[in-house]
Amino acid sequence: DAGVTQSPTHLIKTRGQQVTLRCSPISGHKSVSWYQQVLGQGPQFIFQYYEKEERGRGNFPDRFSARQFPNYSSELNVNALLLGDSALYLCASRGGTEAFFGQGTRLTVV
Amino acid sequence: GQNIDQPTEMTATEGAIVQINCTYQTSGFNGLFWYQQHAGEAPTFLSYNVLDGLEEKGRFSSFLSRSKGYSYLLLKELQMKDSASYLCAVRADRDDKIIFGKGTRLHILP
């Protein structure tokens, strides 16, 4: 079985631009969560989606948005990028107790 | 507020045993996770505790005391490949919002 897949793996954007990150959960998992991890810190919760509905939101500005599709894949959008948005963005899917993470998308804003 | 504390760094010798402690203060509790994260990679699941006591899984064991807000991860027969960051994380509610500590960077010396 394929694990959680994220695309792209690396991305470089300019300040002010917009970015879309994609995540495909493990087959059968209906819950997808997004996390931001800056260097030297633990992951910070951004969003959770379950059955296409937002179930939780972390302390992130409205520039961050997400959605989940009927096949349970998900997109994270970030508008008006700032230098501080440079981080590893992780997607996690859950079907039971354990949450499995994808390899992440490393976003660099210059 | 939500707070998870763990040591920033630890050093141990190959073949030895090391215990990584974690204390937490969260608005609710619905399970505690330990993840391993190698530099530049995604976190990988190690253990999940929801009831008090010790869970053993091969060389790794995890302990939980809910009344004390305390957990530890015990690593036995340390190997060089165990050099990584270890993340303590708590699910405070029944959703997927998992609150992570900043991680403990473990260095293994030959």
mmCIF file of C-alpha atoms in Angstrom:
data_model
loop_
_atom_site.group_PDB
_atom_site.id
_atom_site.type_symbol
_atom_site.label_atom_id
_atom_site.label_comp_id
_atom_site.label_asym_id
_atom_site.label_seq_id
_atom_site.Cartn_x
_atom_site.Cartn_y
_atom_site.Cartn_z
ATOM 1 C CA ASP A 1 0.000 0.000 0.000
ATOM 2 C CA ALA A 2 1.173 3.480 -0.794
ATOM 3 C CA GLY A 3 1.733 5.747 2.159
ATOM 4 C CA VAL A 4 0.777 9.384 2.409
ATOM 5 C CA THR A 5 2.043 11.172 -0.696
ATOM 6 C CA GLN A 6 2.687 14.881 -0.983
ATOM 7 C CA SER A 7 3.587 17.037 -3.935
ATOM 8 C CA PRO A 8 5.713 18.831 -4.770
ATOM 9 C CA THR A 9 8.625 17.775 -2.568
ATOM 10 C CA HIS A 10 10.398 21.110 -2.865
ATOM 11 C CA LEU A 11 9.202 24.528 -3.913
ATOM 12 C CA ILE A 12 10.703 28.002 -4.136
ATOM 13 C CA LYS A 13 8.379 30.988 -4.259
ATOM 14 C CA THR A 14 8.733 34.750 -4.100
ATOM 15 C CA ARG A 15 7.205 36.932 -1.396
ATOM 16 C CA GLY A 16 3.629 37.840 -2.234
ATOM 17 C CA GLN A 17 3.025 34.814 -4.417
ATOM 18 C CA GLN A 18 0.484 32.074 -3.797
ATOM 19 C CA VAL A 19 1.199 28.365 -3.385
ATOM 20 C CA THR A 20 -0.849 25.154 -3.457
ATOM 21 C CA LEU A 21 0.383 22.000 -1.792
ATOM 22 C CA ARG A 22 -1.207 18.607 -2.373
ATOM 23 C CA CYS A 23 -1.681 15.506 -0.267
ATOM 24 C CA SER A 24 -3.066 12.042 -0.969
ATOM 25 C CA PRO A 25 -3.877 10.071 2.172
ATOM 26 C CA ILE A 26 -3.437 6.371 2.696
ATOM 27 C CA SER A 27 -6.167 4.433 0.920
ATOM 28 C CA GLY A 28 -9.200 4.169 3.190
ATOM 29 C CA HIS A 29 -8.190 7.058 5.449
ATOM 30 C CA LYS A 30 -10.787 9.807 5.565
ATOM 31 C CA SER A 31 -8.994 12.247 7.864
ATOM 32 C CA VAL A 32 -6.261 14.575 6.636
ATOM 33 C CA SER A 33 -4.376 17.090 8.750
ATOM 34 C CA TRP A 34 -1.826 19.715 7.778
ATOM 35 C CA TYR A 35 1.151 20.823 9.861
ATOM 36 C CA GLN A 36 3.865 23.428 9.469
ATOM 37 C CA GLN A 37 7.333 22.643 10.795
ATOM 38 C CA VAL A 38 10.007 25.300 10.921
ATOM 39 C CA LEU A 39 13.601 24.308 11.510
ATOM 40 C CA GLY A 40 14.317 23.209 15.061
ATOM 41 C CA GLN A 41 10.675 23.129 16.125
ATOM 42 C CA GLY A 42 7.969 20.515 16.350
ATOM 43 C CA PRO A 43 5.146 20.493 13.793
ATOM 44 C CA GLN A 44 2.384 23.071 14.342
ATOM 45 C CA PHE A 45 -1.207 22.140 13.545
ATOM 46 C CA ILE A 46 -2.814 24.108 10.704
ATOM 47 C CA PHE A 47 -5.990 22.262 9.639
ATOM 48 C CA GLN A 48 -7.863 19.026 9.931
ATOM 49 C CA TYR A 49 -10.411 17.759 7.406
ATOM 50 C CA TYR A 50 -12.685 14.776 7.735
ATOM 51 C CA GLU A 51 -15.186 13.716 5.126
ATOM 52 C CA LYS A 52 -14.572 16.997 3.262
ATOM 53 C CA GLU A 53 -15.447 19.129 6.268
ATOM 54 C CA GLU A 54 -13.078 21.273 8.298
ATOM 55 C CA ARG A 55 -12.904 19.816 11.784
ATOM 56 C CA GLY A 56 -10.141 21.908 13.294
ATOM 57 C CA ARG A 57 -8.025 24.966 12.670
ATOM 58 C CA GLY A 58 -4.819 26.091 14.327
ATOM 59 C CA ASN A 59 -3.579 29.618 15.013
ATOM 60 C CA PHE A 60 -2.729 30.559 11.459
ATOM 61 C CA PRO A 61 -3.832 33.660 9.530
ATOM 62 C CA ASP A 62 -6.587 33.634 6.931
ATOM 63 C CA ARG A 63 -3.916 33.527 4.223
ATOM 64 C CA PHE A 64 -3.913 29.794 4.917
ATOM 65 C CA SER A 65 -6.813 27.772 3.563
ATOM 66 C CA ALA A 66 -7.441 24.150 2.691
ATOM 67 C CA ARG A 67 -9.989 21.808 1.256
ATOM 68 C CA GLN A 68 -10.617 18.099 0.927
ATOM 69 C CA PHE A 69 -11.946 16.387 -2.159
ATOM 70 C CA PRO A 70 -14.402 13.480 -2.533
ATOM 71 C CA ASN A 71 -11.467 11.062 -2.912
ATOM 72 C CA TYR A 72 -10.144 12.401 0.445
ATOM 73 C CA SER A 73 -7.094 14.044 -1.080
ATOM 74 C CA SER A 74 -6.444 17.547 0.140
ATOM 75 C CA GLU A 75 -4.890 20.846 -0.864
ATOM 76 C CA LEU A 76 -3.341 23.511 1.315
ATOM 77 C CA ASN A 77 -3.262 27.036 -0.121
ATOM 78 C CA VAL A 78 -1.192 29.890 1.177
ATOM 79 C CA ASN A 79 -1.695 33.393 -0.226
ATOM 80 C CA ALA A 80 0.523 36.461 -0.053
ATOM 81 C CA LEU A 81 3.564 34.451 0.974
ATOM 82 C CA LEU A 82 5.896 35.870 3.603
ATOM 83 C CA LEU A 83 9.494 34.925 4.285
ATOM 84 C CA GLY A 84 8.319 33.401 7.558
ATOM 85 C CA ASP A 85 6.181 30.891 5.689
ATOM 86 C CA SER A 86 9.355 29.046 4.717
ATOM 87 C CA ALA A 87 8.999 25.640 6.366
ATOM 88 C CA LEU A 88 8.357 21.952 5.892
ATOM 89 C CA TYR A 89 4.631 21.386 5.356
ATOM 90 C CA LEU A 90 3.481 17.983 6.498
ATOM 91 C CA CYS A 91 0.289 16.152 5.732
ATOM 92 C CA ALA A 92 -0.942 13.378 8.004
ATOM 93 C CA SER A 93 -3.699 10.870 7.405
ATOM 94 C CA ARG A 94 -5.477 8.804 9.995
ATOM 95 C CA GLY A 95 -7.774 5.822 9.706
ATOM 96 C CA GLY A 96 -7.592 4.627 13.293
ATOM 97 C CA THR A 97 -5.394 5.576 16.206
ATOM 98 C CA GLU A 98 -2.114 6.251 14.436
ATOM 99 C CA ALA A 99 -1.455 9.323 12.317
ATOM 100 C CA PHE A 100 0.923 8.723 9.417
ATOM 101 C CA PHE A 101 2.883 11.555 7.880
ATOM 102 C CA GLY A 102 3.873 12.152 4.307
ATOM 103 C CA GLN A 103 7.410 13.146 3.368
ATOM 104 C CA GLY A 104 6.438 16.785 3.348
ATOM 105 C CA THR A 105 6.816 19.728 1.011
ATOM 106 C CA ARG A 106 9.738 21.998 1.746
ATOM 107 C CA LEU A 107 8.681 25.538 0.868
ATOM 108 C CA THR A 108 11.269 28.269 0.576
ATOM 109 C CA VAL A 109 10.075 31.854 0.215
ATOM 110 C CA VAL A 110 12.646 34.293 -1.113
ATOM 111 C CA GLY B 1 -2.876 26.953 27.320
ATOM 112 C CA GLN B 2 -1.300 23.925 25.768
ATOM 113 C CA ASN B 3 2.281 23.091 26.661
ATOM 114 C CA ILE B 4 4.542 20.130 26.061
ATOM 115 C CA ASP B 5 8.053 20.082 27.474
ATOM 116 C CA GLN B 6 10.925 17.788 26.612
ATOM 117 C CA PRO B 7 14.696 18.217 26.783
ATOM 118 C CA THR B 8 16.260 19.916 23.801
ATOM 119 C CA GLU B 9 19.199 17.567 23.401
ATOM 120 C CA MET B 10 20.569 14.349 24.857
ATOM 121 C CA THR B 11 23.675 12.288 24.221
ATOM 122 C CA ALA B 12 24.109 8.568 24.781
ATOM 123 C CA THR B 13 26.513 5.791 23.845
ATOM 124 C CA GLU B 14 25.936 3.026 21.335
ATOM 125 C CA GLY B 15 24.592 -0.081 23.081
ATOM 126 C CA ALA B 16 23.361 1.870 26.105
ATOM 127 C CA ILE B 17 19.854 2.804 27.288
ATOM 128 C CA VAL B 18 18.369 6.291 27.207
ATOM 129 C CA GLN B 19 15.129 7.712 28.602
ATOM 130 C CA ILE B 20 13.553 10.798 27.054
ATOM 131 C CA ASN B 21 11.044 12.510 29.322
ATOM 132 C CA CYS B 22 8.010 14.536 28.344
ATOM 133 C CA THR B 23 5.608 16.541 30.495
ATOM 134 C CA TYR B 24 2.411 18.030 29.200
ATOM 135 C CA GLN B 25 -0.311 20.460 30.205
ATOM 136 C CA THR B 26 -3.242 20.405 27.814
ATOM 137 C CA SER B 27 -6.913 21.355 27.943
ATOM 138 C CA GLY B 28 -7.872 17.741 27.386
ATOM 139 C CA PHE B 29 -6.223 14.383 26.790
ATOM 140 C CA ASN B 30 -7.019 11.754 24.217
ATOM 141 C CA GLY B 31 -3.684 10.018 23.780
ATOM 142 C CA LEU B 32 0.061 10.643 23.646
ATOM 143 C CA PHE B 33 2.323 9.864 20.712
ATOM 144 C CA TRP B 34 6.029 9.498 20.224
ATOM 145 C CA TYR B 35 7.494 10.092 16.787
ATOM 146 C CA GLN B 36 11.030 9.750 15.450
ATOM 147 C CA GLN B 37 12.264 12.266 12.927
ATOM 148 C CA HIS B 38 15.555 12.088 11.079
ATOM 149 C CA ALA B 39 16.929 15.337 9.733
ATOM 150 C CA GLY B 40 15.090 16.453 6.604
ATOM 151 C CA GLU B 41 12.553 13.642 6.816
ATOM 152 C CA ALA B 42 8.963 13.295 7.981
ATOM 153 C CA PRO B 43 8.113 12.051 11.473
ATOM 154 C CA THR B 44 7.584 8.311 11.760
ATOM 155 C CA PHE B 45 5.233 6.806 14.320
ATOM 156 C CA LEU B 46 6.811 5.015 17.284
ATOM 157 C CA SER B 47 4.149 4.597 19.944
ATOM 158 C CA TYR B 48 0.740 5.619 21.236
ATOM 159 C CA ASN B 49 -0.391 5.596 24.871
ATOM 160 C CA VAL B 50 -3.897 6.414 26.030
ATOM 161 C CA LEU B 51 -3.965 4.462 29.314
ATOM 162 C CA ASP B 52 -1.466 4.596 32.166
ATOM 163 C CA GLY B 53 1.389 2.169 32.043
ATOM 164 C CA LEU B 54 4.178 0.868 29.896
ATOM 165 C CA GLU B 55 3.881 -0.122 26.240
ATOM 166 C CA GLU B 56 6.796 -2.148 24.912
ATOM 167 C CA LYS B 57 7.606 -2.518 21.240
ATOM 168 C CA GLY B 58 10.955 -4.108 20.524
ATOM 169 C CA ARG B 59 13.828 -1.873 21.596
ATOM 170 C CA PHE B 60 11.432 1.018 22.272
ATOM 171 C CA SER B 61 9.062 1.386 25.222
ATOM 172 C CA SER B 62 6.765 4.239 26.166
ATOM 173 C CA PHE B 63 5.281 5.022 29.561
ATOM 174 C CA LEU B 64 2.346 7.236 30.493
ATOM 175 C CA SER B 65 1.051 8.680 33.759
ATOM 176 C CA ARG B 66 -2.043 10.771 33.085
ATOM 177 C CA SER B 67 -2.329 11.992 36.674
ATOM 178 C CA LYS B 68 1.195 13.415 36.487
ATOM 179 C CA GLY B 69 0.980 14.632 32.905
ATOM 180 C CA TYR B 70 4.140 12.675 32.219
ATOM 181 C CA SER B 71 5.497 10.269 29.670
ATOM 182 C CA TYR B 72 8.841 8.840 28.740
ATOM 183 C CA LEU B 73 10.308 7.028 25.772
ATOM 184 C CA LEU B 74 12.879 4.374 26.611
ATOM 185 C CA LEU B 75 15.335 3.272 23.955
ATOM 186 C CA LYS B 76 17.421 0.169 24.626
ATOM 187 C CA GLU B 77 20.507 -1.242 22.889
ATOM 188 C CA LEU B 78 21.088 2.049 21.159
ATOM 189 C CA GLN B 79 22.272 1.982 17.567
ATOM 190 C CA MET B 80 23.879 4.751 15.541
ATOM 191 C CA LYS B 81 20.742 4.918 13.383
ATOM 192 C CA ASP B 82 18.792 6.003 16.477
ATOM 193 C CA SER B 83 20.420 9.421 16.163
ATOM 194 C CA ALA B 84 17.368 11.567 15.421
ATOM 195 C CA SER B 85 14.863 13.944 16.973
ATOM 196 C CA TYR B 86 12.150 12.412 19.116
ATOM 197 C CA LEU B 87 8.837 14.226 19.243
ATOM 198 C CA CYS B 88 6.351 13.925 22.078
ATOM 199 C CA ALA B 89 2.815 14.830 20.993
ATOM 200 C CA VAL B 90 -0.610 14.929 22.629
ATOM 201 C CA ARG B 91 -4.045 14.665 21.084
ATOM 202 C CA ALA B 92 -5.968 17.030 23.294
ATOM 203 C CA ASP B 93 -9.398 16.447 21.796
ATOM 204 C CA ARG B 94 -11.160 13.786 19.774
ATOM 205 C CA ASP B 95 -10.170 15.427 16.523
ATOM 206 C CA ASP B 96 -6.796 15.140 14.858
ATOM 207 C CA LYS B 97 -5.275 18.273 16.324
ATOM 208 C CA ILE B 98 -2.050 16.878 17.707
ATOM 209 C CA ILE B 99 0.076 19.228 19.762
ATOM 210 C CA PHE B 100 3.793 18.578 19.393
ATOM 211 C CA GLY B 101 6.670 19.362 21.676
ATOM 212 C CA LYS B 102 9.779 20.926 20.169
ATOM 213 C CA GLY B 103 11.520 17.575 20.030
ATOM 214 C CA THR B 104 14.583 16.070 21.695
ATOM 215 C CA ARG B 105 17.632 15.730 19.504
ATOM 216 C CA LEU B 106 19.399 12.501 20.459
ATOM 217 C CA HIS B 107 23.071 12.072 19.619
ATOM 218 C CA ILE B 108 24.556 8.580 19.714
ATOM 219 C CA LEU B 109 28.294 8.279 20.266
ATOM 220 C CA PRO B 110 30.263 5.188 19.158
#
